[in-house]
């Protein structure tokens, strides 16, 4: 579990999961289009994960596999993990996967870890070799975590190149460069 | 969450690594007479003209800048040694032994004491080649690493520093995903154990 105040941890739980209600619930209006003020038994809905987890613990609902881990995505990842656009599916693919797996399908854990292993190499190659201009295309595929990895690698490589090329050895403190204000 | 925090991983800039490298000792030949210098890091000197002495790199460079000494390039910076190292790097997967700060030391010397290094062009291109080969090796190593133990001997400070942020995060992520998987595995191993326990006594009984 991450830090309680970790914004990424919070955002990862915002994603919706399909759920099915085991009980009829009164006084709840999940879907705006439904006019009745209660939810029938066995009705289906989409809830954010943080809410679904709470209800699941009270055994009010069961959680189904979210759309971003469906069969199509699995097949695509098995075919060529590197070129799957995970960001549009779920920008917290890995974190979300880890969170959801225990509640619906344990094999999501395997999928997530397989996908990360396969995509990690792509990120590695591109981060250390490609120039910034070419980077924008890959960046659109990457999830949040991969983007962080990519930027970490890029920035340390760029810092090294800058150091090797030299440049000003001494940096002037910003306060020294200022002109003195004319005395009044 | 692991792999996502920016500020948690402590990072060095290349300039800081260079600063650390300046504490390495080099041999200089002073051309002035001077009493010994007493620093917190140790005492150096006294200095006599034409008598070689070991001093930290930063002191050597400061004296060099004022024209008070010539720096003797370190042993490993000879053409023969570098050629040998380069061949070794190309032939084997392991990293050859080089000083921990070879990238920084060589750059400082090339920048500020070029006239003290014999065949500076040759030496320089050899060092650059070695660095490229080694960094390529680092990348191929990075490809096949997982959450299991990582043992790469003889990596240099700058090489470690370049991949520090990336590999730290990647390892954290690997570790987390492996742990996710480990949970169902544990259940299975626990199922297996009782069977093994039942098997053992039988095997022991047979010879009797």
Short mmCIF file of C-alpha atoms in Angstrom, two decimals:
data_model
loop_
_atom_site.label_atom_id
_atom_site.label_comp_id
_atom_site.label_asym_id
_atom_site.label_seq_id
_atom_site.Cartn_x
_atom_site.Cartn_y
_atom_site.Cartn_z
CA UNK A 1 0.00 0.00 0.00
CA UNK A 2 1.22 3.41 -0.85
CA UNK A 3 1.23 6.57 1.12
CA UNK A 4 -2.24 7.68 2.23
CA UNK A 5 -1.76 11.08 0.66
CA UNK A 6 -0.14 9.83 -2.53
CA UNK A 7 -2.06 11.52 -5.34
CA UNK A 8 -1.28 8.75 -7.82
CA UNK A 9 -2.56 6.16 -5.41
CA UNK A 10 -5.79 8.07 -5.07
CA UNK A 11 -6.20 8.65 -8.80
CA UNK A 12 -5.57 4.98 -9.54
CA UNK A 13 -8.65 4.11 -7.48
CA UNK A 14 -10.84 6.53 -9.44
CA UNK A 15 -11.22 4.19 -12.38
CA UNK A 16 -14.57 2.54 -12.87
CA UNK A 17 -15.21 -1.15 -12.46
CA UNK A 18 -18.33 -3.00 -13.56
CA UNK A 19 -20.22 -4.39 -10.61
CA UNK A 20 -23.32 -6.43 -9.95
CA UNK A 21 -25.50 -5.83 -6.92
CA UNK A 22 -26.38 -8.81 -4.74
CA UNK A 23 -28.96 -6.93 -2.76
CA UNK A 24 -31.54 -4.33 -3.53
CA UNK A 25 -30.48 -1.02 -2.14
CA UNK A 26 -32.88 1.71 -1.19
CA UNK A 27 -32.32 5.42 -1.39
CA UNK A 28 -29.47 5.19 -3.85
CA UNK A 29 -29.43 6.66 -7.30
CA UNK A 30 -26.41 5.48 -9.17
CA UNK A 31 -27.61 6.03 -12.68
CA UNK A 32 -29.00 9.48 -13.44
CA UNK A 33 -31.30 8.11 -16.11
CA UNK A 34 -33.13 5.76 -13.77
CA UNK A 35 -36.01 7.49 -12.11
CA UNK A 36 -36.54 5.19 -9.18
CA UNK A 37 -34.64 5.91 -6.02
CA UNK A 38 -33.39 2.39 -5.46
CA UNK A 39 -31.23 -0.23 -7.07
CA UNK A 40 -32.70 -3.61 -7.82
CA UNK A 41 -31.09 -6.92 -6.98
CA UNK A 42 -28.80 -8.28 -9.71
CA UNK A 43 -28.69 -4.97 -11.51
CA UNK A 44 -25.42 -3.97 -13.07
CA UNK A 45 -23.62 -0.67 -12.79
CA UNK A 46 -20.21 0.94 -12.99
CA UNK A 47 -18.72 2.29 -9.81
CA UNK A 48 -15.34 3.83 -9.04
CA UNK A 49 -13.03 1.27 -7.54
CA UNK A 50 -12.75 2.87 -4.12
CA UNK A 51 -16.51 2.66 -3.67
CA UNK A 52 -16.77 -0.79 -5.17
CA UNK A 53 -14.12 -2.12 -2.79
CA UNK A 54 -16.01 -0.86 0.23
CA UNK A 55 -19.28 -2.39 -0.94
CA UNK A 56 -17.54 -5.60 -1.86
CA UNK A 57 -16.23 -5.96 1.66
CA UNK A 58 -19.80 -5.74 2.91
CA UNK A 59 -20.73 -8.37 0.33
CA UNK A 60 -23.27 -6.10 -1.27
CA UNK A 61 -21.81 -6.40 -4.75
CA UNK A 62 -19.46 -8.50 -6.82
CA UNK A 63 -16.77 -6.93 -8.98
CA UNK A 64 -16.34 -7.91 -12.60
CA UNK A 65 -13.20 -7.62 -14.70
CA UNK A 66 -12.81 -4.00 -15.87
CA UNK A 67 -12.77 -3.24 -19.55
CA UNK A 68 -9.07 -2.44 -19.67
CA UNK A 69 -8.20 -6.04 -18.71
CA UNK A 70 -10.61 -7.74 -21.10
CA UNK A 71 -9.78 -10.43 -23.58
CA UNK A 72 -8.96 -8.02 -26.41
CA UNK A 73 -6.36 -6.20 -24.37
CA UNK A 74 -4.87 -9.49 -23.28
CA UNK A 75 -4.52 -10.66 -26.86
CA UNK A 76 -2.97 -7.38 -27.91
CA UNK A 77 -0.47 -7.48 -25.08
CA UNK A 78 0.46 -11.03 -25.91
CA UNK A 79 0.94 -10.11 -29.56
CA UNK A 80 3.11 -7.05 -29.13
CA UNK A 81 3.10 -5.45 -25.74
CA UNK A 82 5.33 -2.59 -26.80
CA UNK A 83 2.89 -0.99 -29.19
CA UNK A 84 -0.32 -1.26 -27.19
CA UNK A 85 -1.75 2.08 -26.28
CA UNK A 86 -2.24 1.52 -22.56
CA UNK A 87 -2.68 5.14 -21.69
CA UNK A 88 -6.02 5.48 -23.43
CA UNK A 89 -7.25 2.30 -21.73
CA UNK A 90 -6.18 3.21 -18.24
CA UNK A 91 -3.42 5.59 -17.38
CA UNK A 92 -2.76 3.73 -14.13
CA UNK A 93 -2.82 0.32 -15.79
CA UNK A 94 -0.32 -1.37 -13.45
CA UNK A 95 -1.48 0.12 -10.18
CA UNK A 96 -5.11 -0.39 -11.02
CA UNK A 97 -4.40 -3.94 -12.10
CA UNK A 98 -2.68 -4.74 -8.82
CA UNK A 99 -5.57 -3.30 -6.87
CA UNK A 100 -8.34 -4.96 -8.83
CA UNK A 101 -6.77 -8.40 -9.19
CA UNK A 102 -7.64 -9.79 -5.73
CA UNK A 103 -11.32 -8.88 -6.15
CA UNK A 104 -12.18 -10.30 -9.53
CA UNK A 105 -9.52 -12.24 -11.40
CA UNK A 106 -6.13 -13.20 -9.99
CA UNK A 107 -4.68 -13.69 -13.45
CA UNK A 108 -4.70 -9.90 -13.92
CA UNK A 109 -1.62 -9.87 -11.71
CA UNK A 110 0.19 -12.10 -14.18
CA UNK A 111 -0.98 -10.03 -17.13
CA UNK A 112 0.18 -6.80 -15.52
CA UNK A 113 3.57 -8.14 -14.64
CA UNK A 114 4.02 -9.69 -18.09
CA UNK A 115 3.05 -6.42 -19.76
CA UNK A 116 5.44 -4.45 -17.63
CA UNK A 117 8.35 -6.77 -18.35
CA UNK A 118 7.74 -6.60 -22.08
CA UNK A 119 7.17 -2.87 -22.23
CA UNK A 120 10.01 -2.04 -19.90
CA UNK A 121 12.53 -2.90 -22.61
CA UNK A 122 10.86 -0.57 -25.07
CA UNK A 123 10.99 2.25 -22.58
CA UNK A 124 14.62 1.48 -21.83
CA UNK A 125 15.71 1.53 -25.47
CA UNK A 126 13.86 4.64 -26.38
CA UNK A 127 14.74 6.62 -23.31
CA UNK A 128 18.47 6.21 -23.77
CA UNK A 129 18.70 6.50 -27.51
CA UNK A 130 15.96 8.62 -29.03
CA UNK A 131 16.04 12.35 -29.18
CA UNK A 132 13.32 14.42 -27.61
CA UNK A 133 11.64 15.14 -30.94
CA UNK A 134 11.00 11.48 -31.66
CA UNK A 135 9.88 10.87 -28.12
CA UNK A 136 6.45 12.47 -28.39
CA UNK A 137 5.02 9.55 -30.36
CA UNK A 138 5.91 6.88 -27.81
CA UNK A 139 4.92 9.09 -24.94
CA UNK A 140 1.28 8.86 -25.96
CA UNK A 141 1.30 5.09 -25.37
CA UNK A 142 2.86 5.06 -21.96
CA UNK A 143 1.06 4.81 -18.68
CA UNK A 144 1.83 7.16 -15.83
CA UNK A 145 4.37 4.86 -14.28
CA UNK A 146 6.17 4.25 -17.55
CA UNK A 147 6.23 7.95 -18.27
CA UNK A 148 7.96 8.52 -14.97
CA UNK A 149 10.51 5.86 -15.77
CA UNK A 150 11.08 7.31 -19.20
CA UNK A 151 11.56 10.81 -17.90
CA UNK A 152 13.94 9.63 -15.21
CA UNK A 153 16.13 7.95 -17.79
CA UNK A 154 15.94 10.87 -20.21
CA UNK A 155 16.84 13.49 -17.69
CA UNK A 156 19.84 11.67 -16.26
CA UNK A 157 21.13 10.96 -19.76
CA UNK A 158 20.63 14.59 -20.76
CA UNK A 159 22.41 15.78 -17.63
CA UNK A 160 25.34 13.52 -18.43
CA UNK A 161 25.59 14.78 -22.01
CA UNK A 162 25.50 18.33 -20.81
CA UNK A 163 28.25 17.64 -18.30
CA UNK A 164 30.41 15.98 -20.93
CA UNK A 165 30.06 18.85 -23.35
CA UNK A 166 31.26 21.23 -20.71
CA UNK A 167 29.78 24.65 -20.57
CA UNK A 168 30.19 27.21 -17.86
CA UNK A 169 32.21 25.66 -15.06
CA UNK A 170 31.11 28.19 -12.51
CA UNK A 171 27.51 29.13 -12.14
CA UNK A 172 26.75 32.63 -11.10
CA UNK A 173 24.36 33.03 -8.22
CA UNK A 174 21.22 34.68 -9.52
CA UNK A 175 21.50 37.44 -6.96
CA UNK A 176 24.89 38.55 -8.30
CA UNK A 177 23.67 39.24 -11.81
CA UNK A 178 21.10 41.81 -10.79
CA UNK A 179 21.72 45.40 -11.29
CA UNK A 180 21.67 47.47 -8.23
CA UNK A 181 18.61 49.61 -7.88
CA UNK A 182 19.34 53.30 -8.33
CA UNK A 183 19.53 54.98 -5.00
CA UNK A 184 16.71 57.33 -4.40
CA UNK B 1 3.58 4.38 -4.44
CA UNK B 2 6.73 2.77 -5.65
CA UNK B 3 8.04 3.95 -8.97
CA UNK B 4 6.03 7.11 -8.99
CA UNK B 5 7.57 9.41 -6.47
CA UNK B 6 10.02 11.91 -7.83
CA UNK B 7 11.63 13.28 -4.74
CA UNK B 8 12.19 10.04 -2.85
CA UNK B 9 15.03 8.77 -4.99
CA UNK B 10 18.14 10.69 -4.14
CA UNK B 11 19.97 11.74 -7.26
CA UNK B 12 23.37 13.14 -7.96
CA UNK B 13 24.01 15.51 -10.79
CA UNK B 14 27.06 14.73 -12.93
CA UNK B 15 28.74 17.79 -11.44
CA UNK B 16 28.37 16.39 -7.97
CA UNK B 17 29.87 13.09 -9.07
CA UNK B 18 32.74 15.04 -10.56
CA UNK B 19 33.17 16.84 -7.26
CA UNK B 20 33.47 13.53 -5.44
CA UNK B 21 35.98 12.31 -8.01
CA UNK B 22 38.24 15.25 -7.27
CA UNK B 23 39.26 13.58 -4.01
CA UNK B 24 41.10 10.82 -5.86
CA UNK B 25 44.86 10.99 -5.53
CA UNK B 26 47.10 11.78 -8.47
CA UNK B 27 50.83 12.20 -8.75
CA UNK B 28 52.19 15.63 -9.54
CA UNK B 29 55.66 17.03 -10.08
CA UNK B 30 55.74 20.49 -8.54
CA UNK B 31 58.12 23.19 -9.71
CA UNK B 32 57.99 25.23 -6.57
CA UNK B 33 59.16 24.88 -3.00
CA UNK B 34 56.32 25.01 -0.51
CA UNK B 35 55.69 23.89 3.06
CA UNK B 36 53.25 21.12 3.70
CA UNK B 37 49.57 21.93 3.47
CA UNK B 38 47.34 20.81 6.33
CA UNK B 39 43.79 20.07 5.37
CA UNK B 40 40.94 18.33 7.09
CA UNK B 41 41.32 15.48 4.63
CA UNK B 42 45.01 15.08 5.38
CA UNK B 43 48.42 16.71 5.11
CA UNK B 44 50.12 17.08 1.75
CA UNK B 45 53.63 18.18 1.11
CA UNK B 46 56.15 19.60 1.72
CA UNK B 47 56.66 20.27 -1.98
CA UNK B 48 60.10 20.34 -3.57
CA UNK B 49 60.81 21.07 -7.23
CA UNK B 50 61.03 17.94 -9.40
CA UNK B 51 60.11 15.59 -6.57
CA UNK B 52 56.91 13.71 -7.38
CA UNK B 53 54.21 13.65 -4.74
CA UNK B 54 50.64 12.39 -4.32
CA UNK B 55 47.91 14.98 -3.89
CA UNK B 56 44.14 15.05 -4.41
CA UNK B 57 43.00 15.84 -7.91
CA UNK B 58 41.44 19.17 -6.97
CA UNK B 59 44.72 20.39 -5.49
CA UNK B 60 46.62 19.14 -8.51
CA UNK B 61 44.29 21.01 -10.83
CA UNK B 62 44.52 24.18 -8.77
CA UNK B 63 48.31 24.07 -8.85
CA UNK B 64 48.26 23.22 -12.53
CA UNK B 65 46.06 26.19 -13.27
CA UNK B 66 48.67 28.45 -11.71
CA UNK B 67 51.47 26.71 -13.60
CA UNK B 68 53.06 25.34 -10.45
CA UNK B 69 53.20 21.68 -11.39
CA UNK B 70 52.81 19.07 -14.05
CA UNK B 71 50.37 16.24 -13.51
CA UNK B 72 51.54 12.69 -14.15
CA UNK B 73 48.71 10.86 -15.87
CA UNK B 74 47.63 7.84 -13.84
CA UNK B 75 48.93 4.37 -14.70
CA UNK B 76 45.70 3.18 -16.24
CA UNK B 77 45.66 6.09 -18.70
CA UNK B 78 48.47 4.67 -20.80
CA UNK B 79 47.73 3.71 -24.38
CA UNK B 80 48.76 0.07 -23.83
CA UNK B 81 46.53 -0.37 -20.82
CA UNK B 82 43.55 1.34 -22.45
CA UNK B 83 43.86 -0.71 -25.62
CA UNK B 84 43.95 -3.84 -23.52
CA UNK B 85 40.91 -2.74 -21.54
CA UNK B 86 39.00 -1.87 -24.70
CA UNK B 87 39.70 -5.30 -26.16
CA UNK B 88 38.64 -6.91 -22.91
CA UNK B 89 35.42 -4.91 -22.88
CA UNK B 90 34.60 -5.96 -26.42
CA UNK B 91 35.33 -9.63 -25.86
CA UNK B 92 33.69 -10.41 -22.55
CA UNK B 93 30.40 -9.62 -20.90
CA UNK B 94 32.03 -8.57 -17.67
CA UNK B 95 33.24 -5.06 -16.99
CA UNK B 96 37.01 -4.63 -16.93
CA UNK B 97 38.66 -3.15 -13.90
CA UNK B 98 39.01 0.60 -14.20
CA UNK B 99 39.11 3.23 -11.49
CA UNK B 100 35.69 3.96 -10.02
CA UNK B 101 35.87 7.55 -11.24
CA UNK B 102 37.54 6.98 -14.59
CA UNK B 103 34.99 9.01 -16.58
CA UNK B 104 35.33 12.08 -14.42
CA UNK B 105 39.09 11.90 -13.89
CA UNK B 106 39.77 11.49 -17.59
CA UNK B 107 37.51 14.36 -18.48
CA UNK B 108 39.07 16.70 -15.92
CA UNK B 109 42.55 15.84 -17.11
CA UNK B 110 41.65 16.21 -20.78
CA UNK B 111 40.11 19.58 -20.10
CA UNK B 112 42.69 21.13 -17.87
CA UNK B 113 45.94 19.23 -18.24
CA UNK B 114 46.05 18.21 -21.87
CA UNK B 115 49.72 19.12 -22.25
CA UNK B 116 50.71 16.64 -19.51
CA UNK B 117 49.18 13.62 -21.23
CA UNK B 118 51.27 12.02 -23.96
CA UNK B 119 49.24 11.22 -27.14
CA UNK B 120 46.23 12.99 -25.77
CA UNK B 121 44.11 12.43 -28.90
CA UNK B 122 44.71 8.71 -28.89
CA UNK B 123 44.10 8.39 -25.17
CA UNK B 124 41.00 10.46 -25.39
CA UNK B 125 39.42 8.48 -28.19
CA UNK B 126 40.28 5.24 -26.40
CA UNK B 127 38.58 6.41 -23.23
CA UNK B 128 35.53 7.54 -25.19
CA UNK B 129 35.37 4.17 -26.96
CA UNK B 130 35.64 2.30 -23.70
CA UNK B 131 32.92 4.41 -22.20
CA UNK B 132 30.61 3.79 -25.16
CA UNK B 133 31.20 0.05 -25.14
CA UNK B 134 30.63 -0.10 -21.42
CA UNK B 135 27.48 1.92 -21.56
CA UNK B 136 26.10 -0.26 -24.29
CA UNK B 137 26.85 -3.22 -22.04
CA UNK B 138 25.00 -1.54 -19.19
CA UNK B 139 21.97 -1.18 -21.41
CA UNK B 140 22.01 -4.80 -22.54
CA UNK B 141 22.34 -5.81 -18.90
CA UNK B 142 19.40 -3.63 -17.98
CA UNK B 143 17.29 -5.44 -20.55
CA UNK B 144 17.47 -8.73 -18.75
CA UNK B 145 17.13 -7.69 -15.22
CA UNK B 146 14.29 -8.75 -13.02
CA UNK B 147 13.50 -8.46 -9.36
CA UNK B 148 16.12 -11.08 -8.53
CA UNK B 149 19.56 -10.07 -7.33
CA UNK B 150 21.66 -7.95 -9.63
CA UNK B 151 25.42 -8.36 -9.57
CA UNK B 152 27.50 -6.28 -11.91
CA UNK B 153 31.05 -5.84 -10.83
CA UNK B 154 33.30 -2.93 -11.64
CA UNK B 155 30.72 -0.40 -12.71
CA UNK B 156 32.00 3.15 -12.56
CA UNK B 157 30.46 6.00 -10.62
CA UNK B 158 29.19 7.87 -13.64
CA UNK B 159 27.73 4.77 -15.23
CA UNK B 160 25.84 3.97 -12.06
CA UNK B 161 24.69 7.55 -11.79
CA UNK B 162 23.21 7.64 -15.27
CA UNK B 163 20.98 4.66 -14.68
CA UNK B 164 20.31 5.32 -11.00
CA UNK B 165 16.89 6.90 -11.35
CA UNK B 166 15.69 4.59 -14.07
CA UNK B 167 16.82 1.30 -12.60
CA UNK B 168 15.73 2.23 -9.10
CA UNK B 169 12.21 2.82 -10.26
CA UNK B 170 12.14 -0.18 -12.54
CA UNK B 171 13.32 -2.47 -9.74
CA UNK B 172 10.66 -1.13 -7.42
CA UNK B 173 8.01 -1.79 -10.04
CA UNK B 174 9.32 -5.29 -10.75
CA UNK B 175 9.41 -6.05 -7.08
CA UNK B 176 5.85 -4.94 -6.62
CA UNK B 177 4.54 -6.97 -9.55
CA UNK B 178 6.46 -10.06 -8.50
CA UNK B 179 4.90 -9.76 -5.07
CA UNK B 180 1.45 -9.62 -6.59
CA UNK B 181 2.17 -12.90 -8.29
CA UNK B 182 3.72 -14.51 -5.26
CA UNK B 183 0.43 -14.58 -3.38
CA UNK B 184 -1.30 -17.30 -5.43
CA UNK B 185 2.00 -19.20 -5.61
CA UNK B 186 2.15 -19.35 -1.84
CA UNK B 187 -1.21 -21.06 -1.73
CA UNK B 188 -0.03 -23.69 -4.13
CA UNK B 189 3.19 -24.43 -2.26
CA UNK B 190 1.25 -24.80 0.93
CA UNK B 191 -0.98 -27.34 -0.76
CA UNK B 192 2.01 -29.28 -1.90
CA UNK B 193 3.80 -29.50 1.39
CA UNK B 194 1.47 -31.94 3.14
CA UNK B 195 1.82 -34.37 0.23
CA UNK B 196 5.58 -34.27 0.49
CA UNK B 197 5.38 -34.91 4.17
CA UNK B 198 3.30 -37.99 3.46
CA UNK B 199 5.77 -39.19 0.86
CA UNK B 200 8.81 -39.00 3.03
CA UNK B 201 8.02 -41.61 5.66
CA UNK B 202 7.20 -44.14 2.94
CA UNK B 203 10.55 -43.67 1.29
CA UNK B 204 12.28 -44.09 4.57
CA UNK B 205 10.41 -47.30 5.25
CA UNK B 206 11.42 -49.04 2.06
CA UNK B 207 15.09 -49.78 2.87
CA UNK B 208 14.11 -51.32 6.17
#
